[in-house]
Coordinates of C-alpha atoms in Angstrom, one line a residue:
Chain A
M1 CA -99.2 70.2 190.8
D2 CA -100.8 66.9 189.4
K3 CA -103.6 65.9 191.9
R4 CA -106.3 63.2 191.6
E5 CA -109.4 62.6 193.7
V6 CA -109.0 58.9 194.8
V7 CA -111.5 56.7 196.6
F8 CA -109.7 54.3 199.0
R9 CA -112.0 51.3 199.7
I10 CA -110.5 49.9 202.9
K11 CA -111.3 46.5 204.5
R12 CA -112.1 47.1 208.2
F13 CA -112.4 44.5 210.9
N14 CA -112.1 44.8 214.6
P15 CA -112.6 41.2 216.0
G16 CA -113.5 42.7 219.4
K17 CA -116.4 44.7 218.0
D18 CA -117.3 43.6 214.6
R19 CA -119.3 40.6 213.6
E20 CA -117.6 40.5 210.2
P21 CA -115.4 42.4 208.0
Y22 CA -116.8 45.4 206.0
Y23 CA -115.5 48.0 203.4
Q24 CA -115.3 51.7 204.3
E25 CA -114.6 54.3 201.7
Y26 CA -112.5 57.5 202.1
T27 CA -111.9 60.0 199.5
L28 CA -108.5 61.8 199.3
S29 CA -107.0 64.4 197.1
V30 CA -103.6 62.6 196.2
P31 CA -100.7 64.5 194.7
K32 CA -98.3 62.8 192.2
G33 CA -95.7 60.7 194.1
M34 CA -97.7 60.0 197.1
T35 CA -97.3 56.4 198.4
I36 CA -100.1 54.1 199.6
L37 CA -98.7 54.4 203.1
E38 CA -98.8 58.2 203.1
A39 CA -102.3 58.0 201.9
L40 CA -103.2 55.6 204.7
Q41 CA -101.5 58.0 207.2
Q42 CA -103.2 61.0 205.9
I43 CA -106.7 59.2 206.2
K44 CA -105.8 58.3 209.7
D45 CA -104.7 61.8 210.6
T46 CA -107.4 63.7 208.9
Q47 CA -110.5 61.4 208.5
D48 CA -110.4 58.4 210.8
P49 CA -108.1 57.9 213.8
T50 CA -109.4 54.4 214.3
L51 CA -107.9 53.0 211.0
A52 CA -105.2 50.5 212.0
F53 CA -102.2 49.5 209.9
R54 CA -98.6 48.7 210.4
A55 CA -95.7 51.0 209.4
F56 CA -92.2 51.2 210.9
C57 CA -89.2 52.0 208.6
R58 CA -91.0 53.6 205.7
S59 CA -88.0 52.7 203.6
A60 CA -89.0 49.3 202.1
I61 CA -86.7 47.4 204.4
C62 CA -88.7 46.3 207.5
G63 CA -91.5 44.6 205.6
S64 CA -94.1 45.7 208.1
C65 CA -96.5 47.6 205.9
A66 CA -97.3 44.9 203.4
V67 CA -101.1 45.1 202.3
K68 CA -103.1 44.1 199.4
V69 CA -103.7 46.8 196.8
N70 CA -106.5 45.9 194.3
G71 CA -105.8 42.2 195.1
F72 CA -102.0 42.1 195.0
P73 CA -99.6 42.3 198.0
K74 CA -97.5 45.5 198.1
L75 CA -95.3 47.3 200.5
A76 CA -97.4 50.4 201.1
C77 CA -94.4 52.6 201.6
K78 CA -92.8 51.5 198.3
T79 CA -96.0 51.7 196.1
Q80 CA -97.2 55.0 194.6
V81 CA -100.8 55.6 194.3
F82 CA -100.8 56.9 190.7
S83 CA -99.0 53.8 189.3
E84 CA -101.7 51.6 190.8
L85 CA -104.5 53.8 189.5
D86 CA -102.9 53.7 185.9
K87 CA -102.4 50.0 186.0
F88 CA -106.0 49.3 186.8
E89 CA -107.4 52.3 184.9
T90 CA -109.4 53.4 187.9
D91 CA -109.9 56.1 190.5
T92 CA -110.7 53.5 193.3
L93 CA -108.2 51.4 195.1
T94 CA -109.2 48.5 197.3
I95 CA -106.9 48.1 200.2
E96 CA -107.1 44.8 202.2
P97 CA -105.0 43.0 204.7
L98 CA -102.7 40.2 203.5
D99 CA -104.3 36.7 202.9
N100 CA -103.5 33.4 204.6
M101 CA -103.1 34.9 208.0
E102 CA -105.5 35.9 210.7
V103 CA -106.5 39.6 210.9
I104 CA -105.7 41.3 214.2
R105 CA -107.4 44.5 213.2
D106 CA -108.1 46.2 209.8
L107 CA -104.9 45.9 207.8
I108 CA -102.9 44.2 210.5
V109 CA -102.3 40.5 210.2
D110 CA -101.0 37.9 212.7
W111 CA -97.5 36.9 211.5
D112 CA -97.3 34.1 214.1
T113 CA -98.4 31.3 211.7
P114 CA -95.8 31.9 209.0
L115 CA -92.9 32.8 211.4
R116 CA -93.6 29.7 213.6
R117 CA -93.6 27.5 210.6
M118 CA -90.3 29.1 209.6
E119 CA -88.9 28.4 213.1
E120 CA -89.7 24.7 212.8
M121 CA -87.5 24.6 209.8
K122 CA -84.1 25.4 211.3
P123 CA -83.8 28.9 209.7
Y124 CA -80.3 29.5 211.0
L125 CA -76.7 28.5 210.3
I126 CA -75.5 25.4 212.0
P127 CA -71.7 25.9 211.8
D128 CA -69.7 23.1 210.2
P129 CA -66.7 22.5 212.5
E130 CA -64.6 21.6 209.5
V131 CA -65.2 25.0 207.9
V132 CA -66.1 27.4 210.7
P133 CA -63.0 28.1 212.9
D134 CA -63.8 27.8 216.7
S135 CA -61.9 31.1 217.6
L136 CA -62.6 34.5 216.6
E137 CA -59.0 35.0 215.5
E138 CA -59.6 33.4 212.1
E139 CA -62.2 34.4 209.5
S140 CA -64.9 32.1 208.0
R141 CA -64.7 33.2 204.4
V142 CA -67.4 32.9 201.9
Y143 CA -66.0 33.5 198.3
P144 CA -68.1 35.5 195.7
D145 CA -68.8 32.3 193.7
E146 CA -70.2 30.6 196.8
L147 CA -72.2 33.7 197.8
K148 CA -73.7 33.8 194.3
R149 CA -75.6 30.5 195.0
F150 CA -77.6 32.0 197.8
D151 CA -77.1 35.8 197.8
Q152 CA -80.6 36.5 196.3
F153 CA -82.3 34.6 199.2
T154 CA -80.5 36.6 201.9
D155 CA -82.5 39.7 200.7
C156 CA -85.8 38.5 202.3
I157 CA -87.3 41.0 204.7
L158 CA -90.1 38.7 206.1
C159 CA -92.9 41.0 204.8
T160 CA -95.0 37.7 204.2
S161 CA -96.2 39.0 200.8
C162 CA -95.3 35.7 199.2
F163 CA -96.9 33.7 202.0
S164 CA -100.0 35.8 201.5
S165 CA -100.3 35.0 197.8
C166 CA -99.1 31.5 197.9
T167 CA -101.4 29.0 196.1
A168 CA -100.0 26.0 198.0
V169 CA -100.3 27.7 201.4
Q170 CA -104.0 28.3 200.7
L171 CA -104.8 24.6 200.2
D172 CA -102.1 22.6 202.2
G173 CA -101.8 23.3 205.9
G174 CA -98.6 21.2 205.9
Y175 CA -96.9 23.2 203.2
G176 CA -93.8 25.1 204.5
G177 CA -94.4 28.3 202.6
P178 CA -92.4 30.2 200.0
F179 CA -90.0 32.4 202.0
Q180 CA -89.6 29.6 204.5
L181 CA -88.5 27.0 202.0
A182 CA -86.3 29.5 200.2
R183 CA -84.6 30.1 203.5
V184 CA -83.9 26.3 203.9
Y185 CA -82.3 26.4 200.5
R186 CA -80.3 29.5 201.5
F187 CA -78.6 27.5 204.3
A188 CA -78.3 24.2 202.4
V189 CA -75.8 25.9 200.0
D190 CA -74.0 28.0 202.5
P191 CA -70.4 26.5 202.6
R192 CA -70.2 27.2 206.4
D193 CA -73.3 25.1 207.1
A194 CA -73.1 21.6 208.7
L195 CA -76.3 20.2 207.4
K196 CA -75.9 21.3 203.8
A197 CA -77.9 19.4 201.2
E198 CA -79.4 17.3 204.0
R199 CA -81.5 20.3 204.6
S200 CA -83.6 19.4 201.6
K201 CA -85.2 16.7 203.8
I202 CA -86.7 19.5 205.8
G203 CA -88.2 20.8 202.6
Y204 CA -89.5 17.3 201.8
A205 CA -91.2 17.1 205.2
F206 CA -92.8 20.4 204.6
D207 CA -94.4 19.4 201.3
M208 CA -92.0 21.2 199.0
W209 CA -93.1 19.2 196.0
N210 CA -96.6 20.7 196.5
C211 CA -95.4 24.0 195.2
V212 CA -97.5 24.6 192.0
R213 CA -94.9 26.9 190.4
C214 CA -97.5 29.7 189.9
N215 CA -94.6 32.2 190.3
K216 CA -96.8 34.5 192.3
C217 CA -94.0 34.6 195.0
A218 CA -91.6 35.7 192.3
D219 CA -93.9 38.4 191.2
V220 CA -95.0 40.0 194.4
C221 CA -91.7 39.9 196.3
P222 CA -90.7 43.6 196.9
K223 CA -87.1 42.6 197.1
H224 CA -86.9 40.3 194.0
V225 CA -86.1 37.3 196.1
S226 CA -88.1 34.9 193.9
P227 CA -88.7 32.1 196.4
V228 CA -89.9 29.7 193.7
D229 CA -86.3 29.6 192.4
G230 CA -85.0 28.4 195.9
I231 CA -87.8 25.8 196.2
M232 CA -86.9 24.3 192.8
K233 CA -83.2 24.1 193.7
L234 CA -84.1 22.6 197.1
R235 CA -86.0 19.9 195.3
G236 CA -82.9 19.3 193.2
L237 CA -80.8 18.9 196.3
S238 CA -83.2 16.4 197.6
I239 CA -82.7 14.2 194.6
E240 CA -78.9 14.6 195.2
V241 CA -79.4 13.3 198.7
D242 CA -81.3 10.2 197.3
L243 CA -84.8 11.2 198.0
K244 CA -85.8 9.8 194.8
N245 CA -88.6 7.4 195.4
N246 CA -91.5 9.9 195.4
P247 CA -93.7 11.2 192.5
G248 CA -92.0 14.7 192.4
A249 CA -88.5 13.3 192.0
R250 CA -89.7 10.4 189.8
H251 CA -91.5 13.0 187.5
V252 CA -88.3 15.1 187.2
M253 CA -86.2 11.9 186.3
A254 CA -88.9 10.9 183.7
F255 CA -88.4 14.3 181.9
Y256 CA -84.6 13.7 182.0
K257 CA -84.9 10.2 180.6
S258 CA -87.3 11.3 177.9
L259 CA -84.9 14.0 176.7
L260 CA -82.0 11.5 176.6
E261 CA -84.1 9.0 174.7
S262 CA -85.8 11.0 172.1
G263 CA -85.5 14.8 173.0
M264 CA -89.3 15.1 173.5
L265 CA -91.4 14.3 176.6
N266 CA -92.8 10.8 176.5
E267 CA -96.3 11.6 177.8
V268 CA -97.5 8.1 177.5
L269 CA -95.0 6.7 179.8
L270 CA -95.1 9.6 182.2
P271 CA -97.7 8.1 184.6
L272 CA -95.9 4.8 184.8
R273 CA -92.5 6.5 185.3
T274 CA -93.9 9.0 187.9
K275 CA -96.2 6.8 190.1
G276 CA -95.7 3.2 188.8
I277 CA -98.8 1.1 188.2
R278 CA -100.8 3.3 190.6
G279 CA -100.1 6.3 188.2
V280 CA -101.4 4.2 185.3
L281 CA -104.6 3.2 187.1
E282 CA -105.4 6.6 188.6
N283 CA -105.2 8.2 185.1
L284 CA -106.8 5.4 183.2
P285 CA -110.2 7.1 182.6
V286 CA -108.5 10.2 181.2
G287 CA -106.0 8.2 179.3
I288 CA -108.8 6.2 177.6
K289 CA -110.5 9.5 176.6
L290 CA -107.3 10.8 175.1
I291 CA -106.8 7.7 173.1
L292 CA -110.3 7.8 171.8
K293 CA -109.9 11.3 170.7
G294 CA -106.7 10.3 168.8
K295 CA -104.5 12.4 171.2
A296 CA -102.0 9.7 172.4
H297 CA -98.7 9.1 170.7
S298 CA -96.9 5.8 170.4
P299 CA -94.8 4.9 173.6
V300 CA -91.9 4.5 171.2
M301 CA -90.8 7.9 170.1
K302 CA -88.6 8.9 167.1
P303 CA -85.7 10.9 168.2
I304 CA -85.5 14.7 167.1
T305 CA -83.2 15.9 164.4
E306 CA -79.7 16.3 165.7
H307 CA -80.6 14.5 168.9
E308 CA -77.0 13.7 169.4
T309 CA -76.1 17.3 170.0
L310 CA -78.9 17.4 172.7
V311 CA -77.3 14.2 174.4
K312 CA -73.7 15.8 174.2
V313 CA -75.0 19.1 175.7
M314 CA -76.8 17.3 178.6
K315 CA -73.9 15.0 179.4
A316 CA -71.4 17.9 179.4
A317 CA -73.8 20.0 181.6
M318 CA -74.0 17.1 184.1
E319 CA -70.2 17.1 184.4
V320 CA -69.8 20.8 185.2
E321 CA -69.4 21.7 188.8
Chain B
M1 CA -96.4 39.4 158.1
G2 CA -93.5 37.9 160.1
R3 CA -91.7 34.6 159.8
Y4 CA -90.9 32.8 163.0
A5 CA -89.2 29.6 164.4
F6 CA -92.3 27.7 165.6
Y7 CA -91.7 25.9 169.0
P8 CA -95.0 23.8 169.6
G9 CA -93.8 22.2 172.8
C10 CA -94.5 18.6 173.8
A11 CA -98.1 19.1 174.6
A12 CA -99.1 20.5 171.2
K13 CA -96.9 17.6 169.6
G14 CA -98.7 15.1 171.8
A15 CA -101.9 15.0 173.9
S16 CA -102.9 18.5 172.8
K17 CA -102.5 18.0 169.0
E18 CA -105.6 20.1 168.5
L19 CA -103.6 23.0 169.6
Y20 CA -101.0 22.3 167.0
E21 CA -103.7 21.9 164.4
S22 CA -105.5 25.1 165.2
T23 CA -102.3 27.2 165.5
V24 CA -101.1 26.0 162.1
A25 CA -104.5 26.8 160.5
V26 CA -104.8 30.1 162.1
A27 CA -101.2 31.2 161.3
E28 CA -101.9 30.2 157.6
K29 CA -105.2 32.1 157.5
L30 CA -103.5 35.2 158.9
G31 CA -100.4 34.9 156.8
I32 CA -98.0 34.3 159.7
E33 CA -95.2 32.0 158.6
L34 CA -94.3 29.4 161.1
V35 CA -91.2 27.4 160.5
E36 CA -91.0 24.4 162.8
L37 CA -87.4 23.6 163.5
P38 CA -86.8 19.7 163.7
E39 CA -83.9 20.2 166.1
F40 CA -86.0 21.7 168.8
S41 CA -86.2 19.6 171.9
C42 CA -88.5 19.6 174.9
C43 CA -87.8 22.6 177.2
G44 CA -88.0 20.3 180.3
A45 CA -90.9 22.3 181.6
G46 CA -88.8 23.9 184.3
V47 CA -88.3 20.5 186.0
L48 CA -85.0 19.9 184.3
E49 CA -83.7 22.7 186.7
E50 CA -84.3 20.2 189.4
V51 CA -82.0 17.7 187.9
K52 CA -79.4 20.5 187.5
E53 CA -79.6 24.1 186.6
A54 CA -76.7 23.7 184.1
V55 CA -78.8 21.1 182.3
D56 CA -81.8 23.2 182.0
L57 CA -79.8 26.2 180.8
A58 CA -77.8 24.2 178.3
V59 CA -80.8 22.3 176.8
N60 CA -82.7 25.7 176.2
A61 CA -79.7 27.6 175.1
R62 CA -79.3 24.8 172.5
N63 CA -83.0 25.4 171.4
L64 CA -82.3 29.1 171.3
A65 CA -79.0 28.5 169.3
Y66 CA -80.9 26.7 166.6
A67 CA -83.4 29.5 166.2
E68 CA -80.4 31.9 165.9
K69 CA -78.8 29.9 163.2
R70 CA -82.0 30.6 161.1
G71 CA -82.3 34.1 162.2
L72 CA -85.9 33.6 163.5
D73 CA -87.6 34.8 166.6
I74 CA -89.2 31.9 168.5
V75 CA -92.9 31.6 168.7
T76 CA -94.6 29.1 171.1
V77 CA -98.0 28.2 172.0
C78 CA -97.2 26.7 175.4
S79 CA -96.9 29.2 178.4
T80 CA -94.5 27.0 180.3
C81 CA -92.2 26.6 177.4
L82 CA -92.5 30.4 177.0
L83 CA -91.4 31.0 180.6
V84 CA -88.6 28.4 180.5
L85 CA -87.1 29.7 177.1
R86 CA -87.5 33.4 178.2
K87 CA -86.0 32.6 181.6
T88 CA -83.0 31.1 180.0
K89 CA -82.5 34.0 177.7
Y90 CA -83.0 36.4 180.6
L91 CA -80.3 34.6 182.8
L92 CA -77.8 34.2 179.9
D93 CA -78.2 37.8 178.6
S94 CA -77.8 39.4 182.0
D95 CA -74.8 37.4 183.3
E96 CA -71.7 37.2 180.9
D97 CA -70.0 34.6 183.1
L98 CA -72.9 32.3 183.0
R99 CA -73.2 32.7 179.3
E100 CA -69.6 31.8 178.9
E101 CA -70.0 28.7 181.0
V102 CA -73.1 27.6 179.1
N103 CA -71.4 28.3 175.7
E104 CA -68.5 26.0 176.8
I105 CA -71.1 23.2 177.3
L106 CA -72.7 24.0 173.8
S107 CA -69.3 23.9 172.1
E108 CA -69.2 20.2 172.8
A109 CA -72.0 20.0 170.2
G110 CA -70.5 22.8 168.0
L111 CA -73.2 25.2 168.8
K112 CA -73.1 28.8 170.3
Y113 CA -75.7 31.0 172.1
K114 CA -75.4 34.6 171.1
G115 CA -78.6 36.2 172.4
T116 CA -79.9 37.4 169.0
V117 CA -83.4 36.1 169.0
N118 CA -86.6 36.8 171.1
V119 CA -89.2 34.4 172.4
K120 CA -92.8 35.3 172.0
H121 CA -96.2 33.7 172.7
F122 CA -98.3 33.1 169.6
H123 CA -101.1 35.5 170.8
W124 CA -98.6 38.2 171.5
V125 CA -97.4 38.0 167.9
I126 CA -101.0 38.3 166.6
L127 CA -101.6 41.4 168.7
E128 CA -98.2 42.9 167.6
E129 CA -98.9 42.2 163.9
F130 CA -102.6 43.2 163.7
G131 CA -103.7 44.8 166.9
E132 CA -107.2 44.5 168.2
E133 CA -108.7 46.5 165.3
G134 CA -106.6 44.5 162.7
L135 CA -107.7 41.3 163.9
R136 CA -111.3 42.4 164.0
G137 CA -110.9 43.2 160.4
K138 CA -110.0 39.6 159.6
V139 CA -113.1 38.1 161.4
V140 CA -115.7 36.7 159.0
K141 CA -117.9 34.9 161.6
P142 CA -118.1 37.1 164.7
L143 CA -118.7 35.2 167.8
S144 CA -121.6 37.6 168.7
G145 CA -123.4 37.0 171.9
K146 CA -120.8 34.5 173.3
K147 CA -119.4 35.1 176.7
V148 CA -115.8 33.9 176.9
Y149 CA -113.8 33.6 180.1
P150 CA -110.3 34.6 179.6
Y151 CA -108.1 32.2 181.6
Y152 CA -104.5 33.3 181.6
G153 CA -103.1 30.8 184.0
C154 CA -99.6 31.5 185.4
H155 CA -96.8 31.3 182.9
T156 CA -98.3 33.6 180.3
V157 CA -97.9 36.5 182.8
R158 CA -95.8 35.7 185.8
P159 CA -93.2 36.6 186.6
Q160 CA -93.7 39.9 184.9
S161 CA -89.9 40.5 185.1
I162 CA -89.4 37.7 182.7
L163 CA -92.5 37.5 180.6
G164 CA -92.9 41.3 180.3
F165 CA -95.5 41.5 177.6
E166 CA -98.1 43.1 179.8
S167 CA -98.9 43.8 183.4
S168 CA -99.2 40.5 185.4
E169 CA -101.8 42.1 187.7
N170 CA -104.1 43.5 185.1
P171 CA -103.3 41.9 181.7
Q172 CA -105.7 42.6 178.9
S173 CA -104.3 40.7 175.9
L174 CA -107.0 37.9 176.0
E175 CA -109.8 40.4 176.5
R176 CA -108.7 42.4 173.6
I177 CA -108.5 39.2 171.4
I178 CA -112.0 38.1 172.6
R179 CA -113.5 41.5 171.9
A180 CA -111.9 41.6 168.3
L181 CA -113.6 38.2 167.7
G182 CA -117.0 39.8 168.4
A183 CA -117.4 37.9 171.8
E184 CA -117.8 39.4 175.2
P185 CA -114.9 38.8 177.8
V186 CA -116.2 37.9 181.2
S187 CA -113.2 38.4 183.3
G188 CA -113.6 36.6 186.6
K189 CA -111.4 36.9 189.7
R190 CA -109.7 33.6 189.1
R191 CA -108.4 34.4 185.5
L192 CA -105.0 34.7 186.8
E193 CA -105.0 31.9 189.4
C194 CA -103.1 28.6 189.0
C195 CA -104.7 25.4 187.6
G196 CA -102.3 23.3 189.7
F197 CA -101.0 21.4 186.7
H198 CA -97.4 21.4 187.8
A199 CA -98.3 19.9 191.1
F200 CA -100.6 17.2 189.4
W201 CA -98.3 14.3 190.2
P202 CA -97.2 14.9 193.7
A203 CA -100.6 16.4 194.8
P204 CA -103.4 15.4 192.5
N205 CA -106.2 16.5 194.8
L206 CA -104.7 19.9 195.3
S207 CA -104.3 20.3 191.6
M208 CA -107.8 19.1 190.8
K209 CA -109.3 21.4 193.6
L210 CA -107.6 24.5 192.0
T211 CA -109.0 23.5 188.5
G212 CA -112.4 22.9 190.1
V213 CA -112.6 26.3 191.6
N214 CA -111.4 28.0 188.4
L215 CA -114.1 26.2 186.5
L216 CA -116.8 27.2 189.0
D217 CA -115.7 30.8 188.8
A218 CA -116.2 30.7 185.0
K219 CA -119.6 29.3 185.4
Q220 CA -120.6 31.8 188.0
C221 CA -119.6 34.5 185.7
G222 CA -122.2 33.1 183.2
A223 CA -119.4 32.1 180.7
D224 CA -120.4 30.0 177.6
C225 CA -116.8 28.8 177.4
I226 CA -113.4 29.3 178.7
T227 CA -110.3 30.0 176.5
T228 CA -106.7 29.7 177.5
P229 CA -103.3 30.2 175.7
C230 CA -101.7 27.4 177.7
P231 CA -102.1 23.7 176.8
L232 CA -101.1 22.5 180.3
C233 CA -104.1 24.7 181.8
H234 CA -106.2 23.3 179.0
M235 CA -105.2 19.7 180.0
N236 CA -106.5 20.3 183.5
L237 CA -109.5 22.4 182.6
D238 CA -110.7 20.1 179.8
A239 CA -109.3 16.5 180.0
N240 CA -109.4 16.5 183.7
Q241 CA -112.7 18.5 184.0
S242 CA -114.9 15.6 185.3
R243 CA -112.5 14.8 188.2
A244 CA -111.8 18.6 188.9
L245 CA -115.6 19.2 189.1
K246 CA -116.2 16.3 191.3
E247 CA -113.6 17.8 193.7
V248 CA -115.8 20.9 194.2
G249 CA -119.2 19.1 194.1
E250 CA -120.3 20.4 190.7
N251 CA -121.7 18.4 187.7
S252 CA -122.5 20.5 184.6
K253 CA -119.6 21.0 182.3
I254 CA -118.2 24.0 180.4
P255 CA -116.2 23.8 177.1
V256 CA -112.7 25.0 177.1
L257 CA -111.0 26.1 173.9
H258 CA -107.3 26.6 173.1
L259 CA -107.0 30.3 172.2
P260 CA -106.2 29.5 168.5
Q261 CA -109.3 27.4 168.3
L262 CA -111.5 30.4 169.4
I263 CA -109.7 32.7 167.0
G264 CA -110.0 30.1 164.2
L265 CA -113.8 29.9 164.6
A266 CA -114.1 33.6 164.2
L267 CA -111.8 33.5 161.2
G268 CA -114.3 31.0 159.6
I269 CA -111.9 28.1 159.7
D270 CA -113.5 24.6 159.5
P271 CA -114.0 23.3 163.1
K272 CA -112.4 20.0 162.0
K273 CA -109.3 21.8 161.0
L274 CA -109.2 23.4 164.4
G275 CA -109.3 19.9 166.0
L276 CA -112.5 20.9 167.9
H277 CA -113.6 17.2 167.8
R278 CA -110.7 16.3 169.9
N279 CA -111.7 18.4 172.9
I280 CA -112.7 16.2 175.8
V281 CA -115.7 18.4 176.8
P282 CA -117.7 18.9 173.6
V283 CA -117.7 22.2 171.9
S284 CA -120.8 23.3 170.0
C285 CA -119.9 25.8 167.2

């Protein structure tokens, strides 16, 4: 049977005892097919009973065993040791607790911060009395086409992998977080919900426009939820409910306008269209540098060839339901 | 060598024209034929999706349809264009109902999306056509002794399910190219981090902070310069460098080259033809 000697470099920290975190190495003979979780369990059983990590379902459905493997969040129970070794061309795996949360001990993080933030964002269905019958005799049906709009976001298992890797969470304490904002969108397009698109105002209050679209959340999600898709759609809903006078929404409309006008982005007018005169002033030093280097185009742009087909397509797309 | 439909994107046609110049020069030197289609529109940089998903899909299905008419795969030099075009293709190819809906919209303009062309980044094509060794064979002025920080940014590699050229957790394409050019890649821990470009308008300080810490990482790695395959990352790292460094309390600057500029130098192309004089942070060749 195929076996490899693997060094597990595990980040350890017991706040009651240690002054600061440290790395401890364990060597294990790993057979093909062994998961990170099985490896951690074997280390605990045979080498160090003090090693602390979470593991409940062991079937990639409870989300409790998420840890960082060589820097990237993974469900330990779903990730095989060999595939990680091959990817990084190494015999050593660094296992660390998730980021953006406090460490309770070793690989166990405190979920309170992300979950409390989600709780503040009304992550539950508020029944629309016009749609949801008040007796249990009748069903409240959701048709396949309606479900398609939010189905992917119902697969979230709250493992917090996306929260751990989120760029905006690292820098903005007021940011809602990827899985949380995707959940807001999930209910905003549920036909049974009373708030509907108004929920995008919750997203707005929780800095949804600060998502940098790094797509880490799409990449690390073990259930392929891709929270960034929900965040972008939630932003779209905010424009629908007239939350238009902010740089995020104005930036979107500047692109739309540019495409209708010429088919290409009008970079020169972008600061003005997005932030008004403040946008122009804030970016004046860079703007002057670009002009001096011959990098600025004329504010009047010539339309692309067959621009009329673009306009027809955009107008037809705006009309579809 | 291959023939491709060249999709430069708005940045290379506008404020990053040195990227356009260097790409055309490198392609010519390597014998890669780039046919720029005049019908190509802006991809909407993903934000069109926020106007309406159908608009985003229809605009980009239109772009793909024009490439299909010529029977040419698309090559782009912008990572965000790459992601947007590939995402459209991915969604339309995996959902027949959606494809029909979008084709109904395209039929208004007498167009049809069939799914017959692929979308690639310029540096993927270079590696596919030449490989690391083949590219090394084309080098006439090796960049010996230079330490180059490979800055991937986001949309060149993430999400892997849509980009798919290489692992998004341990990509090596830039390192392979840098090595082929005779330079040494210095792969810092922030090579896959975000520059914050797409949040620049709503959150400029957040955006500049991210760019600042990325620049710091490159300096701490001892890099002589940074290279990136994305003009939007380049905009933040180069044009906005002073502001970004101020955000992290640093003064000394570091040159940032578009990947085709770096390749062009090693291929012996005149720096002027590569538009190096247009970079905001001066590049000494």
